PDB file of C-alpha atoms in Angstrom:
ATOM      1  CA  UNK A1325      -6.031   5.701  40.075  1.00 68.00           C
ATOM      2  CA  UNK A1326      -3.415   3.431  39.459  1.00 87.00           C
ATOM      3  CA  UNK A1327      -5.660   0.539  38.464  1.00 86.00           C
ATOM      4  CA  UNK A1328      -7.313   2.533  36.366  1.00 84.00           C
ATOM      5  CA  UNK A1329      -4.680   3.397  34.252  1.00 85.00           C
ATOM      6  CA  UNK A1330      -3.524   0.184  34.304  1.00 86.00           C
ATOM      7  CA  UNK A1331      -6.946  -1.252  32.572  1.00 89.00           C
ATOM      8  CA  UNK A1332      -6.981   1.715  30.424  1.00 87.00           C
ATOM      9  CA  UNK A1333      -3.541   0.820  29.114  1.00 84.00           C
ATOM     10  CA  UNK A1334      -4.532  -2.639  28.733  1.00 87.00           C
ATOM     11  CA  UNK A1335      -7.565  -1.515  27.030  1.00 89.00           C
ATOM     12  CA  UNK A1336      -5.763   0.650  24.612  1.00 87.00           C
ATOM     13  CA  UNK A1337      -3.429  -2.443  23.690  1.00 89.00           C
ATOM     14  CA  UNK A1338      -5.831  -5.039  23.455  1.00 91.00           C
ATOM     15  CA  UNK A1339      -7.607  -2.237  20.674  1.00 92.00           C
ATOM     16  CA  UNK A1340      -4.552  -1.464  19.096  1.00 92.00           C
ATOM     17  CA  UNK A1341      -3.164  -5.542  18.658  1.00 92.00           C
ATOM     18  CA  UNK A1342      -6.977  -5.978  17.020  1.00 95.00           C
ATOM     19  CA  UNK A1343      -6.555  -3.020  14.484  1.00 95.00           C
ATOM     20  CA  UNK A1344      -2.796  -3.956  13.793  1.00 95.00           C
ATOM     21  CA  UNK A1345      -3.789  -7.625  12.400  1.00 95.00           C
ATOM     22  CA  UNK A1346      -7.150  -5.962  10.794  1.00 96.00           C
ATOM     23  CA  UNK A1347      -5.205  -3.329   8.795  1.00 96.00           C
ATOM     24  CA  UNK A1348      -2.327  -6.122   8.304  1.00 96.00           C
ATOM     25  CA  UNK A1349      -4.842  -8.880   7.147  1.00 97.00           C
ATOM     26  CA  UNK A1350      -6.427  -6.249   4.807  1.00 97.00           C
ATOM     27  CA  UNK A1351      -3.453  -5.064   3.432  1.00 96.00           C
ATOM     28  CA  UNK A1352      -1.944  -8.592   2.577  1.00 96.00           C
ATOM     29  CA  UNK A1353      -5.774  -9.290   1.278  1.00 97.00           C
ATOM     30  CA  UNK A1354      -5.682  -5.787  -1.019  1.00 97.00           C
ATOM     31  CA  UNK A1355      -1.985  -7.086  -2.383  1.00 96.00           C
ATOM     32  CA  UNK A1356      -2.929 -11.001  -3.052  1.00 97.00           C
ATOM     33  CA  UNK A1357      -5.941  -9.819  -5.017  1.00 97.00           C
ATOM     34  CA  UNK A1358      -4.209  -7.081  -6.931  1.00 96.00           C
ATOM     35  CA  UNK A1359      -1.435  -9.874  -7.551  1.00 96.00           C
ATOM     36  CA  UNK A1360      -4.057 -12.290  -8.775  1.00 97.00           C
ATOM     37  CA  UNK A1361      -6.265  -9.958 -11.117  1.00 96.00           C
ATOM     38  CA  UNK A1362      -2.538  -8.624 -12.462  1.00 95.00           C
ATOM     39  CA  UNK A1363      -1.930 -12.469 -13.473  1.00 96.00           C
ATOM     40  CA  UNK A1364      -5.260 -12.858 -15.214  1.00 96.00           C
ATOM     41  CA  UNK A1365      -4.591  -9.312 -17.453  1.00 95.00           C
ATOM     42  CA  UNK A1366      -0.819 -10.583 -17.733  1.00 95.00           C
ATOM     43  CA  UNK A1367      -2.238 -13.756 -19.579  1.00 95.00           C
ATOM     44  CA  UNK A1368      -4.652 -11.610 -21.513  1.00 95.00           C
ATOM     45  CA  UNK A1369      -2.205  -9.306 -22.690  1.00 93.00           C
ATOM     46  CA  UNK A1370      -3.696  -6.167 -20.944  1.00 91.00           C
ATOM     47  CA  UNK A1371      -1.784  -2.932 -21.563  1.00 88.00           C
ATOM     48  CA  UNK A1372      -3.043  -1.611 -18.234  1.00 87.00           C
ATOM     49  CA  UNK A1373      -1.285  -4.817 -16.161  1.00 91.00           C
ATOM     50  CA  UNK A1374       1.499  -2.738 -14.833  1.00 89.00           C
ATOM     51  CA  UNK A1375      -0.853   0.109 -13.944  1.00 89.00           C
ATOM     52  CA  UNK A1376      -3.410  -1.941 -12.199  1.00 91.00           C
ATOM     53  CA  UNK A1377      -0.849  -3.730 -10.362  1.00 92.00           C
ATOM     54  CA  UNK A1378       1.102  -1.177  -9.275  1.00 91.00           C
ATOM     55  CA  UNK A1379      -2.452   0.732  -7.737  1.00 92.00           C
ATOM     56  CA  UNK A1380      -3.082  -2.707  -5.890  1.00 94.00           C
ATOM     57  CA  UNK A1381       0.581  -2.557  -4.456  1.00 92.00           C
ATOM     58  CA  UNK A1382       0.147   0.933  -3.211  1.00 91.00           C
ATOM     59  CA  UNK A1383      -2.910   0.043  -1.275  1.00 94.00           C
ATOM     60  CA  UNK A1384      -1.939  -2.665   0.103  1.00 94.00           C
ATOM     61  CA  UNK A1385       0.873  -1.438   1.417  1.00 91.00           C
ATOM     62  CA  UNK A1386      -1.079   1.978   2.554  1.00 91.00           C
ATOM     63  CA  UNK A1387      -2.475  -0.475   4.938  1.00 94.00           C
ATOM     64  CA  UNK A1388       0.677  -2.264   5.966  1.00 92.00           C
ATOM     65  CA  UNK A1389       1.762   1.158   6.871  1.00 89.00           C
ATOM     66  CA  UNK A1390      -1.021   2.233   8.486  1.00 91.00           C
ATOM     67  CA  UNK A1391      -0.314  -0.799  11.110  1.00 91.00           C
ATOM     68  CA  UNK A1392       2.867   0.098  11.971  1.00 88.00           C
ATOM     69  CA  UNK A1393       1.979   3.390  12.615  1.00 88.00           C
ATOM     70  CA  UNK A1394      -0.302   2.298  14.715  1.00 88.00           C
ATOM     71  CA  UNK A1395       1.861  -0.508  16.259  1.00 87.00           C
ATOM     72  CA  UNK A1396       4.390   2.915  17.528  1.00 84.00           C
ATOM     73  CA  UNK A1397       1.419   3.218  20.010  1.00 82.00           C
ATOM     74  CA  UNK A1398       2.317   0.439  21.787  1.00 83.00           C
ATOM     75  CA  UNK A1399       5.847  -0.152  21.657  1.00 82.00           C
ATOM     76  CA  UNK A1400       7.543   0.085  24.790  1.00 80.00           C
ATOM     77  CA  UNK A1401      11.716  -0.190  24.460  1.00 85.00           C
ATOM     78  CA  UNK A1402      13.905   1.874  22.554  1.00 86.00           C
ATOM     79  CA  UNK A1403      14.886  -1.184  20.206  1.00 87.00           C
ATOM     80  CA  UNK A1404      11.502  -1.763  19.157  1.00 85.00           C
ATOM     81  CA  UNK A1405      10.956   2.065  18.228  1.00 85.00           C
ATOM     82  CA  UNK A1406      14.047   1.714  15.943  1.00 89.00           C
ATOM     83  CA  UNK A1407      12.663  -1.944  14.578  1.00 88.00           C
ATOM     84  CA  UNK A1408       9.343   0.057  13.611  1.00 86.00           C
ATOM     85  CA  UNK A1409      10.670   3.444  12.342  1.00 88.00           C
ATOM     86  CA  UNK A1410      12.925   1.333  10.290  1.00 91.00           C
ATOM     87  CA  UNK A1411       9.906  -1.032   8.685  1.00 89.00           C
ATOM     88  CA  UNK A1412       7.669   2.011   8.423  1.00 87.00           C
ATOM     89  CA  UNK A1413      10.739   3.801   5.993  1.00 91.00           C
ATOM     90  CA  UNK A1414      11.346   1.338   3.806  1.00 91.00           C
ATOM     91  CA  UNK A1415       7.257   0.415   3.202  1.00 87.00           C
ATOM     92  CA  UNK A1416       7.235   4.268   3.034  1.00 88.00           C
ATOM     93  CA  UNK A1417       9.985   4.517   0.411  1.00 91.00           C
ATOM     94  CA  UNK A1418       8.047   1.403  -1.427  1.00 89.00           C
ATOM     95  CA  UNK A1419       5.169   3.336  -1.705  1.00 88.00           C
ATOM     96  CA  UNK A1420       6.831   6.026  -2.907  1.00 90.00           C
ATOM     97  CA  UNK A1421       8.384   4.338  -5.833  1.00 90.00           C
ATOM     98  CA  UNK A1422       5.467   2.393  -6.471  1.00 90.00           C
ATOM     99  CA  UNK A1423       3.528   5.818  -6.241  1.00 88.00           C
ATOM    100  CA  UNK A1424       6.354   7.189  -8.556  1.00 90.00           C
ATOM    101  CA  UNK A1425       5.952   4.414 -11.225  1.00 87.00           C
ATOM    102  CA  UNK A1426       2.216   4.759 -11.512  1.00 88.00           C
ATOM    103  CA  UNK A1427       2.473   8.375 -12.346  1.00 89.00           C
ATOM    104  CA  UNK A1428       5.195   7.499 -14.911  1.00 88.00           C
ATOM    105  CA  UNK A1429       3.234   4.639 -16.526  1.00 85.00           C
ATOM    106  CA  UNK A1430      -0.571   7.007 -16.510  1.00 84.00           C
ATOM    107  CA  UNK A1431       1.617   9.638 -18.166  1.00 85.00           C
ATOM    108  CA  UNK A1432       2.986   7.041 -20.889  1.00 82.00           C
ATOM    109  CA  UNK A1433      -0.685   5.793 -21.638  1.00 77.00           C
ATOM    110  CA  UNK A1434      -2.001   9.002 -21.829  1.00 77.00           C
ATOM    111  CA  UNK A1435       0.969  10.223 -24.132  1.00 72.00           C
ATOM    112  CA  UNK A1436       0.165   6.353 -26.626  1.00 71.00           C
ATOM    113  CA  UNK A1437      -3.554   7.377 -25.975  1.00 70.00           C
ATOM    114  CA  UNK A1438      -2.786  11.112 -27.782  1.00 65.00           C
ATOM    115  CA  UNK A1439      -0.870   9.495 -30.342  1.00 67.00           C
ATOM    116  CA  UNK A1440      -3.805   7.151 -31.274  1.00 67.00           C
ATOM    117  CA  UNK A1441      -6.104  10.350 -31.322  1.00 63.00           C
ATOM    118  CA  UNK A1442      -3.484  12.031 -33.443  1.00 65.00           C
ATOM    119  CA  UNK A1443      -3.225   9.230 -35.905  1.00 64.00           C
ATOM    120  CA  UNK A1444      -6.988   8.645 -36.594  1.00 61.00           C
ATOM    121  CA  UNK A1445      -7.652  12.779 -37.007  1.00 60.00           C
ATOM    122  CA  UNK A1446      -5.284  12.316 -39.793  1.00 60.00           C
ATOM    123  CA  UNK A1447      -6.688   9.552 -41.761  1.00 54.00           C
TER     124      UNK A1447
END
């Protein structure tokens, strides 16, 4: 029985090292892009920069987090349960605030977009 859970643990961590670095290489993948297409609208003068930015930040750190939730699975010491509560906080808080400044900016879009509306009905 022993050797069995042995493998199975070994198993389980070989699984969970391969879907750390997917969800990690995704996430960085989901941010570079987002970065990149946010440079191209920058240069155009695109209202919806910040917006579309700030959507490609929050996924790509929805991934980041979902690896180090999954890298609790395989922790072993104390010290690296504190490293990775720690790191998953503050990405949590970042995606809170990021999460935080989308709704503000949709809300200030939609209030210029009602304005517009406003302004042409009384031409």
């Amino acid at each position: 029985m022993d050797l069995f859970e042995n493998l199975l643990a070994g198993f389980l961590d070989s699984v969970v090292g391969i879907a750390i670095h997917c969800f990690e290489l995704i996430g960085v993948g989901i941010i570079i892009v987002a970065g990149l297409r946010g440079l191209i609208q920058y240069l155009r003068h695109d209202p919806a920069v910040r917006l579309n930015l700030a959507q490609g930040m929050a996924m790509g750190l929805e991934f980041k987090l979902g690896s180090e939730i999954l890298r609790t699975v395989i922790v072993r010491e104390l010290s690296e349960v504190i490293l990775v509560a720690a790191i998953i906080a503050i990405r949590a808080a970042l995606t809170f605030l990021i999460h935080w400044e989308i709704k503000i900016e949709e809300r200030t879009r939609g209030d210029e977009k009602a304005e517009k509306h406003n302004i042409g009905e009384n031409k």
